[in-house]
mmCIF file with all atom_site columns, C-alpha atoms in Angstrom:
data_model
loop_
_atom_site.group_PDB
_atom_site.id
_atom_site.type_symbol
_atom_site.label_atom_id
_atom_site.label_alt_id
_atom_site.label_comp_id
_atom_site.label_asym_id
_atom_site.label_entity_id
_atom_site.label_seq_id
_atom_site.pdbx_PDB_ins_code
_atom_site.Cartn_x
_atom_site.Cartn_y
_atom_site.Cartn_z
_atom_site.occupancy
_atom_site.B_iso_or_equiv
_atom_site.pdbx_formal_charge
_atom_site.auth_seq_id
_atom_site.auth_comp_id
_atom_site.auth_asym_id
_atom_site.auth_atom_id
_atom_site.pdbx_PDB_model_num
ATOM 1   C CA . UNK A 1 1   ? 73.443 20.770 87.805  1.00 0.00 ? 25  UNK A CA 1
ATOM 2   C CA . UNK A 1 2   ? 75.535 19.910 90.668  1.00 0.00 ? 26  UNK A CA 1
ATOM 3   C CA . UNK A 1 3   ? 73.768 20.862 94.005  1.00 0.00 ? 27  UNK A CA 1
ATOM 4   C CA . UNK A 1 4   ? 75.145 22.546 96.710  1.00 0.00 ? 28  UNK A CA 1
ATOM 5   C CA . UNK A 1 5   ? 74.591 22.414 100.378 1.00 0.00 ? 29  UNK A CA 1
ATOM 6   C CA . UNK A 1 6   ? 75.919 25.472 102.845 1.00 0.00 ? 30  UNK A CA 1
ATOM 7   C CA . UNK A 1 7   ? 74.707 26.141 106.383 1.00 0.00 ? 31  UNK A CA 1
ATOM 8   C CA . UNK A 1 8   ? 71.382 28.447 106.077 1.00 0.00 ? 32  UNK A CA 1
ATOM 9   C CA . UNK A 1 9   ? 72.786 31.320 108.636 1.00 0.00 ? 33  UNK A CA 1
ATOM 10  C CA . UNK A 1 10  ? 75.689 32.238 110.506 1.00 0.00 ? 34  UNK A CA 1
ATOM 11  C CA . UNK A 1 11  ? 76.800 35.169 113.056 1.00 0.00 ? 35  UNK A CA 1
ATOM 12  C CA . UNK A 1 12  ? 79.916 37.088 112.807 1.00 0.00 ? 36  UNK A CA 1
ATOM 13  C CA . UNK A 1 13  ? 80.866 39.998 114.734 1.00 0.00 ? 37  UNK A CA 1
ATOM 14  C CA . UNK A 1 14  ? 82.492 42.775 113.349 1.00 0.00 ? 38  UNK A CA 1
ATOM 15  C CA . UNK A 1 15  ? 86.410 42.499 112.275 1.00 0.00 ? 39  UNK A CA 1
ATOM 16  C CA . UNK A 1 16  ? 86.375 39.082 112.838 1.00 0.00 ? 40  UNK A CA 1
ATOM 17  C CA . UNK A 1 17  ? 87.198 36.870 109.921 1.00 0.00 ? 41  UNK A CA 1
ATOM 18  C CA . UNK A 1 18  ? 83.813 34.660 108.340 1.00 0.00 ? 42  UNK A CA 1
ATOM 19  C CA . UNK A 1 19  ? 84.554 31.154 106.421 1.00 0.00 ? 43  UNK A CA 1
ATOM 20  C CA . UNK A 1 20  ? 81.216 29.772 104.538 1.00 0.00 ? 44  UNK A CA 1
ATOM 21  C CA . UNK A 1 21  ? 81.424 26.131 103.856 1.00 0.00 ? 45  UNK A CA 1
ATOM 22  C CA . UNK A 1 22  ? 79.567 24.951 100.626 1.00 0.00 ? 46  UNK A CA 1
ATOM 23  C CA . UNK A 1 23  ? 79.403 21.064 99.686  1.00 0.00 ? 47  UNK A CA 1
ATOM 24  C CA . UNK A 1 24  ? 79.006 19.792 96.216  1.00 0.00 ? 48  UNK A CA 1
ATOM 25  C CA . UNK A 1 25  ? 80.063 16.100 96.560  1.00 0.00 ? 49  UNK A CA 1
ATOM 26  C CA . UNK A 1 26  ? 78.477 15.776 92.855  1.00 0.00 ? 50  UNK A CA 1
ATOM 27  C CA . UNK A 1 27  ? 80.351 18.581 90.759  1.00 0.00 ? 51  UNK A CA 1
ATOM 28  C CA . UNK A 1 28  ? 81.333 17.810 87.220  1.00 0.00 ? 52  UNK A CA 1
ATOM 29  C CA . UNK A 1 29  ? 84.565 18.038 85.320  1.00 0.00 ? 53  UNK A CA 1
ATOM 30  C CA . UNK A 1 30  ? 83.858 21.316 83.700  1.00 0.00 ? 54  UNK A CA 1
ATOM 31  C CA . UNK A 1 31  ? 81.958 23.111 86.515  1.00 0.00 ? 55  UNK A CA 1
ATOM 32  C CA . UNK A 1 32  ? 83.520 26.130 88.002  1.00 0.00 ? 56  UNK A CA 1
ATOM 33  C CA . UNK A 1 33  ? 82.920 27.348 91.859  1.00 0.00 ? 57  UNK A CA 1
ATOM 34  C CA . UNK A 1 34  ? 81.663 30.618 92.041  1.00 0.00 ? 58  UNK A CA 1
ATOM 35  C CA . UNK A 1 35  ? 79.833 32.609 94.998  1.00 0.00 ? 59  UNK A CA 1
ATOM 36  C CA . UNK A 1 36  ? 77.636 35.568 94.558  1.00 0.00 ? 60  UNK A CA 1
ATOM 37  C CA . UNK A 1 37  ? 76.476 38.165 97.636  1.00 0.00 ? 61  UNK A CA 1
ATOM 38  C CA . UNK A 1 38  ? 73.303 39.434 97.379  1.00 0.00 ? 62  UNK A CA 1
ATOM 39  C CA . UNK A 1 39  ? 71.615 42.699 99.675  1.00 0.00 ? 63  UNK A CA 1
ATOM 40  C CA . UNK A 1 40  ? 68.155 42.884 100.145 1.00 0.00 ? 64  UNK A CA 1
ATOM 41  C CA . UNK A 1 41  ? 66.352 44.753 97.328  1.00 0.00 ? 65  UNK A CA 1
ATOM 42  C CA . UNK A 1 42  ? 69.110 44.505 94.757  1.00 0.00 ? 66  UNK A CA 1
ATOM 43  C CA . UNK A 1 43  ? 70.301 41.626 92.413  1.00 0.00 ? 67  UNK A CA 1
ATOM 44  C CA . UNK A 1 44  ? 73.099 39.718 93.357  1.00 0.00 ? 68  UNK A CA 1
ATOM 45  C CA . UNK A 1 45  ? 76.984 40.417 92.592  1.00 0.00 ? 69  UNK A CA 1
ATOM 46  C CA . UNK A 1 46  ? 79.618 38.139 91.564  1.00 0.00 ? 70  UNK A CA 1
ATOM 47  C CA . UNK A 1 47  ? 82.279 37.966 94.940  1.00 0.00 ? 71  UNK A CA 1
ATOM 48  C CA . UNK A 1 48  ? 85.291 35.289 93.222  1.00 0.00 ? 72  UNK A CA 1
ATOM 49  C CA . UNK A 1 49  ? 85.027 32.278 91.267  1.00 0.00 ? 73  UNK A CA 1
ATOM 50  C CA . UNK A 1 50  ? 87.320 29.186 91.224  1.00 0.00 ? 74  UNK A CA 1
ATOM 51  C CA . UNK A 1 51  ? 88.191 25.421 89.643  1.00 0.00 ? 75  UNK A CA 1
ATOM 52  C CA . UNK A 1 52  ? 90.716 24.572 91.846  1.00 0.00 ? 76  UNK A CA 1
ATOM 53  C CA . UNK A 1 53  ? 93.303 25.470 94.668  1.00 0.00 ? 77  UNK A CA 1
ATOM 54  C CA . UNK A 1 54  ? 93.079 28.684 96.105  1.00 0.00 ? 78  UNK A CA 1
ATOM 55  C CA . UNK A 1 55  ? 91.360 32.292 94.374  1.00 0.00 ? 79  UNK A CA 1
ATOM 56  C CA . UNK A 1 56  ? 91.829 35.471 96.351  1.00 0.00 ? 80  UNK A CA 1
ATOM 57  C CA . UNK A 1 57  ? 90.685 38.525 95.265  1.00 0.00 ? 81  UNK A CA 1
ATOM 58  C CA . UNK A 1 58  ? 90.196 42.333 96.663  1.00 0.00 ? 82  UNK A CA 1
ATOM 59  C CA . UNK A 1 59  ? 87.331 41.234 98.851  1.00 0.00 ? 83  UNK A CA 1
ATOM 60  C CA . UNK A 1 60  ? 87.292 37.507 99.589  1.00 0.00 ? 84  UNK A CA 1
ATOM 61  C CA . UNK A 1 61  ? 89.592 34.661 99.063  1.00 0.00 ? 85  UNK A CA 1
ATOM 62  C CA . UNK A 1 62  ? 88.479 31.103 97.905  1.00 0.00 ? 86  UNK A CA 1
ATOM 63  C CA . UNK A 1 63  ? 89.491 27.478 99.168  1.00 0.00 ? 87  UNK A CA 1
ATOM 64  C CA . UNK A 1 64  ? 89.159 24.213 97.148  1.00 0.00 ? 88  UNK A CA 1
ATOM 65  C CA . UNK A 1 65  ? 90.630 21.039 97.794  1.00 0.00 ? 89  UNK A CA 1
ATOM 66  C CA . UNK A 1 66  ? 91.973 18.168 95.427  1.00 0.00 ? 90  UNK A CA 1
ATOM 67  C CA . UNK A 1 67  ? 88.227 16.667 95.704  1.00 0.00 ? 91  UNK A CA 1
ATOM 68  C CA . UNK A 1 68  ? 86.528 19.457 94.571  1.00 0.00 ? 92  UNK A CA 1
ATOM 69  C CA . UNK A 1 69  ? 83.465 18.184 96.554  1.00 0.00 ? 93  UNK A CA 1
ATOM 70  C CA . UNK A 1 70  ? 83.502 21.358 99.154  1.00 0.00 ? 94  UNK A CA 1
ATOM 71  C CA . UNK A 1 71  ? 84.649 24.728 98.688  1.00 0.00 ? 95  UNK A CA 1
ATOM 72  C CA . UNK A 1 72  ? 85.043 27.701 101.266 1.00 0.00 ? 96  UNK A CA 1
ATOM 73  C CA . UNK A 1 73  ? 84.787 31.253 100.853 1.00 0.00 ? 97  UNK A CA 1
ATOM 74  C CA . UNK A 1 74  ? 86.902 33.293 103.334 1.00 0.00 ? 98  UNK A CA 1
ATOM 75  C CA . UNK A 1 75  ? 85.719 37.175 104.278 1.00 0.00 ? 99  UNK A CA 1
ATOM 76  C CA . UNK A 1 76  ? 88.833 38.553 105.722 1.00 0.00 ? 100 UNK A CA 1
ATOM 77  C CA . UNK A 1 77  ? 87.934 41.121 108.829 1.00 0.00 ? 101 UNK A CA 1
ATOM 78  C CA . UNK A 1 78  ? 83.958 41.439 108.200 1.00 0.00 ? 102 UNK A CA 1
ATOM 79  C CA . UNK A 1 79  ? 82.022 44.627 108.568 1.00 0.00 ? 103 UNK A CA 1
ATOM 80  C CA . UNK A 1 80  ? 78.477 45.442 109.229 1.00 0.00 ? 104 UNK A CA 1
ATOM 81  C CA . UNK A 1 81  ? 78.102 45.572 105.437 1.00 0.00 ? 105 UNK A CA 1
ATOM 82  C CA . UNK A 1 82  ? 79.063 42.524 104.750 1.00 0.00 ? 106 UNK A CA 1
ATOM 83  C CA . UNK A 1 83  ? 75.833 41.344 106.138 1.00 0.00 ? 107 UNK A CA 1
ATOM 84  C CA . UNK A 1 84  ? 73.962 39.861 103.045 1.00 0.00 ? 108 UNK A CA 1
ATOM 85  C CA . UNK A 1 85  ? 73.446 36.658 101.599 1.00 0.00 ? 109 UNK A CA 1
ATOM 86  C CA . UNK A 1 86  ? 75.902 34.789 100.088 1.00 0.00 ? 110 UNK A CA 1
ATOM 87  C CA . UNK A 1 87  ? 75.286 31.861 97.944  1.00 0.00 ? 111 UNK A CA 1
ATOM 88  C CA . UNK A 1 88  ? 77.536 29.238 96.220  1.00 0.00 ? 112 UNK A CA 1
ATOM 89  C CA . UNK A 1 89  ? 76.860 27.605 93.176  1.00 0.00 ? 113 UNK A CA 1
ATOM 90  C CA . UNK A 1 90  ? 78.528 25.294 90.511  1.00 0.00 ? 114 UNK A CA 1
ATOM 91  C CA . UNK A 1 91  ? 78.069 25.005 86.920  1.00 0.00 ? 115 UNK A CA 1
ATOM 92  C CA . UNK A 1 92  ? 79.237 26.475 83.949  1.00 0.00 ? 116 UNK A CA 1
ATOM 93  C CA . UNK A 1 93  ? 78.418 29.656 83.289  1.00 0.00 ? 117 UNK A CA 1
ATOM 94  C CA . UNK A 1 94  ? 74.628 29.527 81.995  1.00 0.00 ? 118 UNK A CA 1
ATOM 95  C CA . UNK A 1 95  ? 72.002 28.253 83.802  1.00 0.00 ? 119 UNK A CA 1
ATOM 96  C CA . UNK A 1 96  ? 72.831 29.321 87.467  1.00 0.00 ? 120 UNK A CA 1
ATOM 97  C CA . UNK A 1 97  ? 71.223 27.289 90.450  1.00 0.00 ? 121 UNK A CA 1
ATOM 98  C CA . UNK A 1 98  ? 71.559 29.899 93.726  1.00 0.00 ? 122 UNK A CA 1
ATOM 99  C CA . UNK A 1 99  ? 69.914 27.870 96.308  1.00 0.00 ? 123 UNK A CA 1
ATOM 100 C CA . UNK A 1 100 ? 68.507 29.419 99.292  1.00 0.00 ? 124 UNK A CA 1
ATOM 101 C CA . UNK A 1 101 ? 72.244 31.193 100.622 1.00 0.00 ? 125 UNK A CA 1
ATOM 102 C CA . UNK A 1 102 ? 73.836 31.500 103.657 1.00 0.00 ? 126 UNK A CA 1
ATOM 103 C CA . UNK A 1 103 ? 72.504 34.401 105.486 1.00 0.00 ? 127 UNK A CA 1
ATOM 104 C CA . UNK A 1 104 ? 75.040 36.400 107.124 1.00 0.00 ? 128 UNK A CA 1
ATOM 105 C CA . UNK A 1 105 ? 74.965 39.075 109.599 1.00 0.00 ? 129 UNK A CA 1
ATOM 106 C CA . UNK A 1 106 ? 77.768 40.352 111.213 1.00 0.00 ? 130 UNK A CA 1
ATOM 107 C CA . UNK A 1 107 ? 77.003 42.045 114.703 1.00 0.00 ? 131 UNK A CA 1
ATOM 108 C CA . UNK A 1 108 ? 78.789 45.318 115.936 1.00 0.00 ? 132 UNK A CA 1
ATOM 109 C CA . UNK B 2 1   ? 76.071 54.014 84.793  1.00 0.00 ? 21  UNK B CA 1
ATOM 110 C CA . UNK B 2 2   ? 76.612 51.338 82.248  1.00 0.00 ? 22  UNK B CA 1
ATOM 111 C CA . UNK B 2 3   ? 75.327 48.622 84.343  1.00 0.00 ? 23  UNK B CA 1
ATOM 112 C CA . UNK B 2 4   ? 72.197 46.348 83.602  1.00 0.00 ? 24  UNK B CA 1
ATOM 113 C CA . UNK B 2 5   ? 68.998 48.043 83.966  1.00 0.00 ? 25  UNK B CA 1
ATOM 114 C CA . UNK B 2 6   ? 65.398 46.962 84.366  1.00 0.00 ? 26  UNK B CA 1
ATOM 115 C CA . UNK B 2 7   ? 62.215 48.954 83.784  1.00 0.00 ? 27  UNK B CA 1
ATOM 116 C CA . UNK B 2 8   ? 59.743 49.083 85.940  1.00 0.00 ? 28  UNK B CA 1
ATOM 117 C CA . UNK B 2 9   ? 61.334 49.039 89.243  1.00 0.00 ? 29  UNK B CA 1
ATOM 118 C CA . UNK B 2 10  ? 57.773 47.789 90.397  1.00 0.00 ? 30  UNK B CA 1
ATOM 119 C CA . UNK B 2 11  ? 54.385 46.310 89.044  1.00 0.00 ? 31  UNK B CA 1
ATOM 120 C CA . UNK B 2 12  ? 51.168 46.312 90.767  1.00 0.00 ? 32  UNK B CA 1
ATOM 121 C CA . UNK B 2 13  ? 48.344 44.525 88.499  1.00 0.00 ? 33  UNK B CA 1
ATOM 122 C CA . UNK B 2 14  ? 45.586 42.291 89.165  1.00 0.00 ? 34  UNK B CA 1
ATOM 123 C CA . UNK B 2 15  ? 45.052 39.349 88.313  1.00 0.00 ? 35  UNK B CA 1
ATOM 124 C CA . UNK B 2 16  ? 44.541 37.879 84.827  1.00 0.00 ? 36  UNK B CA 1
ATOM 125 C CA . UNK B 2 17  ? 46.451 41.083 83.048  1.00 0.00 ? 37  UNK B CA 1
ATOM 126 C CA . UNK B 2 18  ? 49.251 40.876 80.648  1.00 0.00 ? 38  UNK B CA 1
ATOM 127 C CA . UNK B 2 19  ? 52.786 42.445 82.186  1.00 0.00 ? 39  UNK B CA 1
ATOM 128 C CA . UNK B 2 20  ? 55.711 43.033 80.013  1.00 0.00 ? 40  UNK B CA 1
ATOM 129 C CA . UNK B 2 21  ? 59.321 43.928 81.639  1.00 0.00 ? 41  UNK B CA 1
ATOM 130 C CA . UNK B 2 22  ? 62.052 44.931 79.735  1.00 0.00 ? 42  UNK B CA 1
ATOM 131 C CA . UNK B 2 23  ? 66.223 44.856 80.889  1.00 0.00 ? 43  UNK B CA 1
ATOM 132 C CA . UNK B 2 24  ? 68.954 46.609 78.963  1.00 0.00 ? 44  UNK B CA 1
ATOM 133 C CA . UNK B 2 25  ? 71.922 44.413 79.164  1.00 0.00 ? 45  UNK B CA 1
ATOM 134 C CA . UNK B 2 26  ? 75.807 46.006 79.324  1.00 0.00 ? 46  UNK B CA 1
ATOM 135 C CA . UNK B 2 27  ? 76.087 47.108 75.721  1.00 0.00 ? 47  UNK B CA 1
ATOM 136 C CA . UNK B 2 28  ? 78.790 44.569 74.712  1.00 0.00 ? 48  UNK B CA 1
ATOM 137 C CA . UNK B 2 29  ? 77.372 41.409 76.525  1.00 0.00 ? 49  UNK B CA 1
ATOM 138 C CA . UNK B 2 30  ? 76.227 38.926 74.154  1.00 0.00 ? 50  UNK B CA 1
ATOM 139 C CA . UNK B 2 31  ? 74.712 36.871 76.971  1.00 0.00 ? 51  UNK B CA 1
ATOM 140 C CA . UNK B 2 32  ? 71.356 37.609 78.763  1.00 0.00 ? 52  UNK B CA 1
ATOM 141 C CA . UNK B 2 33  ? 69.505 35.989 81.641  1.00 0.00 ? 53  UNK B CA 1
ATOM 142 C CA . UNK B 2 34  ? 66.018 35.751 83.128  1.00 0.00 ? 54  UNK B CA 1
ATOM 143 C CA . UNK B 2 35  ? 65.310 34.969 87.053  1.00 0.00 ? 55  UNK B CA 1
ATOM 144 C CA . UNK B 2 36  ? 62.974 35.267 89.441  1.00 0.00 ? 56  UNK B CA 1
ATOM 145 C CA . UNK B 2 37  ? 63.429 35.277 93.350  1.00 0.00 ? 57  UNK B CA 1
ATOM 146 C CA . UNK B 2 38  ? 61.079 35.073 96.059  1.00 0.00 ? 58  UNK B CA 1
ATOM 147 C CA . UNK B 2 39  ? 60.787 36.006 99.121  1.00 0.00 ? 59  UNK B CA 1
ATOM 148 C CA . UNK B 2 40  ? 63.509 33.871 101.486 1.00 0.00 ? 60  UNK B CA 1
ATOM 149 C CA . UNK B 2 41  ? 64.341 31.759 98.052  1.00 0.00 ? 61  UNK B CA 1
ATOM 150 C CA . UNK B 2 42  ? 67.341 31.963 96.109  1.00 0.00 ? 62  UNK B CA 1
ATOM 151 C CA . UNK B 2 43  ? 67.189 33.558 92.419  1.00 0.00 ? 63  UNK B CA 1
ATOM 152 C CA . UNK B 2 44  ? 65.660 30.249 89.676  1.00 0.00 ? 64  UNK B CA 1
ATOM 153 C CA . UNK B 2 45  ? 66.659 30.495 86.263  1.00 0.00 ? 65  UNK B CA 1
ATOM 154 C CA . UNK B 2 46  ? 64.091 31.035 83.894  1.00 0.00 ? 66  UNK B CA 1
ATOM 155 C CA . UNK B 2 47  ? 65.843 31.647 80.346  1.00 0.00 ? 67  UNK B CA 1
ATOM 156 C CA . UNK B 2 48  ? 68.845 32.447 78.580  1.00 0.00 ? 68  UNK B CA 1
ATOM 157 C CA . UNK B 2 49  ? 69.564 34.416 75.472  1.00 0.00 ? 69  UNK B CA 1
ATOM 158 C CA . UNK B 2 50  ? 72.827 34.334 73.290  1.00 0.00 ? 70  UNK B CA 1
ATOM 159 C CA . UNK B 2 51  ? 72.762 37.319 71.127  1.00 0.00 ? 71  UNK B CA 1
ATOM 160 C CA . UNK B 2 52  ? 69.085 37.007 69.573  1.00 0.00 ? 72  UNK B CA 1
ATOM 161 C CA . UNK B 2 53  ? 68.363 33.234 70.389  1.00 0.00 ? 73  UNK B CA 1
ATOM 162 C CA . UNK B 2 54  ? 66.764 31.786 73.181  1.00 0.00 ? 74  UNK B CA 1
ATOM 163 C CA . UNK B 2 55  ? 69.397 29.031 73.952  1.00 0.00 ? 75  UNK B CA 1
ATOM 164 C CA . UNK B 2 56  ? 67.447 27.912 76.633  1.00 0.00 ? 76  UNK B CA 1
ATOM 165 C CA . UNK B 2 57  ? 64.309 27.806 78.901  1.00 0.00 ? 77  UNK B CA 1
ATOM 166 C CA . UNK B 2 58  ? 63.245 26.438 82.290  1.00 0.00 ? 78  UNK B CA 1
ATOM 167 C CA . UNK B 2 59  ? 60.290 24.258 83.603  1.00 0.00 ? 79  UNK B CA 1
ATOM 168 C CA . UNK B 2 60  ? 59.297 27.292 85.328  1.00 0.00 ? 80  UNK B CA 1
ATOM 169 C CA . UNK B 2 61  ? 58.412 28.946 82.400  1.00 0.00 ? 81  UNK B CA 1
ATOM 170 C CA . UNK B 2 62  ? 55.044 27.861 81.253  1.00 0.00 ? 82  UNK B CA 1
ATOM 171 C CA . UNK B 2 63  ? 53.038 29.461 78.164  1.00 0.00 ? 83  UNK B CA 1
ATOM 172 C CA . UNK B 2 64  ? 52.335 31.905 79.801  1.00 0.00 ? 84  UNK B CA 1
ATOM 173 C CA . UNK B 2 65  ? 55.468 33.394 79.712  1.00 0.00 ? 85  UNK B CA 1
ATOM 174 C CA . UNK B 2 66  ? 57.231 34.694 76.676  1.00 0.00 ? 86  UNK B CA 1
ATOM 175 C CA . UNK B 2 67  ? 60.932 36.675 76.652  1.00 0.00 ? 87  UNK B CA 1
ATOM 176 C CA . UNK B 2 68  ? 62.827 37.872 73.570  1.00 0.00 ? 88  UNK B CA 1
ATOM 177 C CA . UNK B 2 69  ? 65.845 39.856 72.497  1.00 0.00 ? 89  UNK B CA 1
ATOM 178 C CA . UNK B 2 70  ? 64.545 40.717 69.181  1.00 0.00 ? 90  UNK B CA 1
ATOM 179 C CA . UNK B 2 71  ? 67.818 42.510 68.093  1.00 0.00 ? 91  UNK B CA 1
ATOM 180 C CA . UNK B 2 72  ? 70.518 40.959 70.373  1.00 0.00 ? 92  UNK B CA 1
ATOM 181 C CA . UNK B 2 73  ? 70.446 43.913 72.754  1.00 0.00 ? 93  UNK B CA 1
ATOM 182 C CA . UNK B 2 74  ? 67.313 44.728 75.509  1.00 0.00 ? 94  UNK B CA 1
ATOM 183 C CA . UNK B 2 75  ? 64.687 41.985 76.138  1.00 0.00 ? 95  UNK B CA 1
ATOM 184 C CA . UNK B 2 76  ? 61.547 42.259 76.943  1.00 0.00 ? 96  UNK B CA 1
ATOM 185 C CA . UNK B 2 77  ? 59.761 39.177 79.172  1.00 0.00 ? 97  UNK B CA 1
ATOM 186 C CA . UNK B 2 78  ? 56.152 38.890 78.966  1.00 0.00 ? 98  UNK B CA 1
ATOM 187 C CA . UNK B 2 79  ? 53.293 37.255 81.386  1.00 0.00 ? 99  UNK B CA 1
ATOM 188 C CA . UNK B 2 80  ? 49.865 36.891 79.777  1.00 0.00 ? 100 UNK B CA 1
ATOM 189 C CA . UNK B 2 81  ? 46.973 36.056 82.415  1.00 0.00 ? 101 UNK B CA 1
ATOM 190 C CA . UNK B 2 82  ? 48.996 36.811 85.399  1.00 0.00 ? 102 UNK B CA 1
ATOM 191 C CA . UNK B 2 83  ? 48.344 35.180 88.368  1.00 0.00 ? 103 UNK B CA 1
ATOM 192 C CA . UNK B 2 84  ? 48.433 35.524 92.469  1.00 0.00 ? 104 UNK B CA 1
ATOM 193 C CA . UNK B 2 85  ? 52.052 33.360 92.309  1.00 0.00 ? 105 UNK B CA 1
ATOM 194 C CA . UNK B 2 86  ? 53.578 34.990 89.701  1.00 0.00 ? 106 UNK B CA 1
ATOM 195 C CA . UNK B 2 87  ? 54.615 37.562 92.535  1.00 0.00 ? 107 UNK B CA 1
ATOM 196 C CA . UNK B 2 88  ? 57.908 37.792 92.588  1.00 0.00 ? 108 UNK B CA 1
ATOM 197 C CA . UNK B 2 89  ? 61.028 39.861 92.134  1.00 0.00 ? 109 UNK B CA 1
ATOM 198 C CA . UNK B 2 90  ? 62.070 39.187 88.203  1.00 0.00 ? 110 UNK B CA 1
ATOM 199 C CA . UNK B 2 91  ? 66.199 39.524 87.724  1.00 0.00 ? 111 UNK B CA 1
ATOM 200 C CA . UNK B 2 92  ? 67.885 40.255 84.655  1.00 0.00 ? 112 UNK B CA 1
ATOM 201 C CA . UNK B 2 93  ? 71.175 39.412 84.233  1.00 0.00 ? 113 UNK B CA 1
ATOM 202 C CA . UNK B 2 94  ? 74.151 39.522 81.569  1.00 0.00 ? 114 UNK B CA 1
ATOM 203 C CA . UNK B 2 95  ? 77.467 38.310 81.047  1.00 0.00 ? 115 UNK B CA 1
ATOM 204 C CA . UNK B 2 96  ? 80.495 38.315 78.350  1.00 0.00 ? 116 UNK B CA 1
ATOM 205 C CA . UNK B 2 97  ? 82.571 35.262 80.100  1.00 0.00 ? 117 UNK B CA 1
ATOM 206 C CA . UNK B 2 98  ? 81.712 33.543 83.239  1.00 0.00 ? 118 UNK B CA 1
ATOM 207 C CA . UNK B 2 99  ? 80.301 36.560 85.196  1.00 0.00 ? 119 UNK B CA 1
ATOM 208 C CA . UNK B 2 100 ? 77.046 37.568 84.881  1.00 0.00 ? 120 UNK B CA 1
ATOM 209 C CA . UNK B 2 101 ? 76.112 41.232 86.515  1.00 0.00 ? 121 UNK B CA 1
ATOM 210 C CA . UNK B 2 102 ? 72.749 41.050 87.447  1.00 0.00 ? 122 UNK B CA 1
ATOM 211 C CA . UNK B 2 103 ? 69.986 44.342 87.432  1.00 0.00 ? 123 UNK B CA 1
ATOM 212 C CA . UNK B 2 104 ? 68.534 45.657 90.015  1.00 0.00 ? 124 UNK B CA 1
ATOM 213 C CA . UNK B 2 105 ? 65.059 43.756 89.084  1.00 0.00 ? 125 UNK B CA 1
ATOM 214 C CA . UNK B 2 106 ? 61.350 44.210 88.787  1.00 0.00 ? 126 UNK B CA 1
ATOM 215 C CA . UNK B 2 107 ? 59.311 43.680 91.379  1.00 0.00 ? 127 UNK B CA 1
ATOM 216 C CA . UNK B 2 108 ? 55.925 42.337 90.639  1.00 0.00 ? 128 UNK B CA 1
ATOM 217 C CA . UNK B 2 109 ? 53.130 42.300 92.914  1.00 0.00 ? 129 UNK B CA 1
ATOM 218 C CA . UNK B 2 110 ? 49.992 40.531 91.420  1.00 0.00 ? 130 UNK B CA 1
ATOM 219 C CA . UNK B 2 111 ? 46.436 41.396 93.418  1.00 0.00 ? 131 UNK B CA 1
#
């Protein structure tokens, strides 16, 4: 499994638009990008996933360059319930590594 | 509510007990998942289910742990002789294609 490094926390206030940054300098041919956001007390949900290029969706939009090797997901005009953890993770579709997450909050 | 589902919501028992949780997959996934997340720690993959077979199994489950899907729908995961660190919040998931929809999980506390 390809491992993934993103920054452990970051701040946001509230309308503001969030970019996480997730390196995986090792990610294989047939692994897919894909981030999940997870609240405390509940399992986590599926946000977007991508290969390549650029994935937007109703709630987030996701950037990959030619490399691969990094990926960002963008949260267009955050609100307080955004705050959550958000993790990034490549593979195929079984066998999920999550990592420890970025740990959002966004601040009125 | 057609969503996964997970029963208990919580388990208290004490050490060296047997504990058996059972998730109810979205009726027409053929794909099911085991996790389990600690506190501060990302969900780990424990095992994976394709229909009825166990396709595959982590490290992190030793012999003391035991899951099946006998009929390709719910699973049931068992821990025999539980012990202080199997505390943990235990996530089932399922998928049909590359998204997998997770429960709302079982939380285990082990005294």
């Amino acid at each position: 499994l390809a491992k993934t490094t993103q920054p452990i926390s970051m701040d946001s206030y509230e309308g503001q638009e969030v970019n996480i940054t997730c390196s995986h300098n090792n990610i294989a041919t047939n692994d897919y990008i894909t981030w999940y956001q997870q609240f405390p007390s509940q399992g986590p949900r599926f946000i977007i996933q991508g290969y390549k290029t650029k994935v937007t969706n109703e709630v987030a939009s996701l950037f990959i360059p030619a490399d691969r090797k990094s990926s960002t997901l963008s949260l267009p005009r955050v609100s307080l319930s955004d705050t959550a953890v958000y993790y990034c993770l490549v593979a195929p579709s079984n066998n999920l590594f999550f990592g420890t997450g970025t740990r959002l909050t966004v601040i009125p | 509510d057609t969503g996964v589902s997970q029963d208990p919501r919580h388990k208290i028992t004490k050490r060296g007990q047997n504990v058996t949780f059972r998730c109810d997959p979205i009726s027409e996934h053929n794909r099911l998942y085991w996790y389990r997340q600690t506190l501060g720690q990302g969900p780990e993959f424990l095992t994976y289910f394709q229909n009825e077979a166990q396709l595959e199994k982590s490290r992190l489950l030793s012999d003391r742990f035991s899951a099946e899907r006998p009929k390709g729908s719910f699973s049931t995961l068992e821990i025999q002789r539980t012990e202080q660190g199997d505390s943990a919040m235990y996530l089932c998931a399922s998928s049909f294609g590359q998204e997998q929809f997770f429960g709302p999980g079982t939380r285990l506390t082990v005294l």
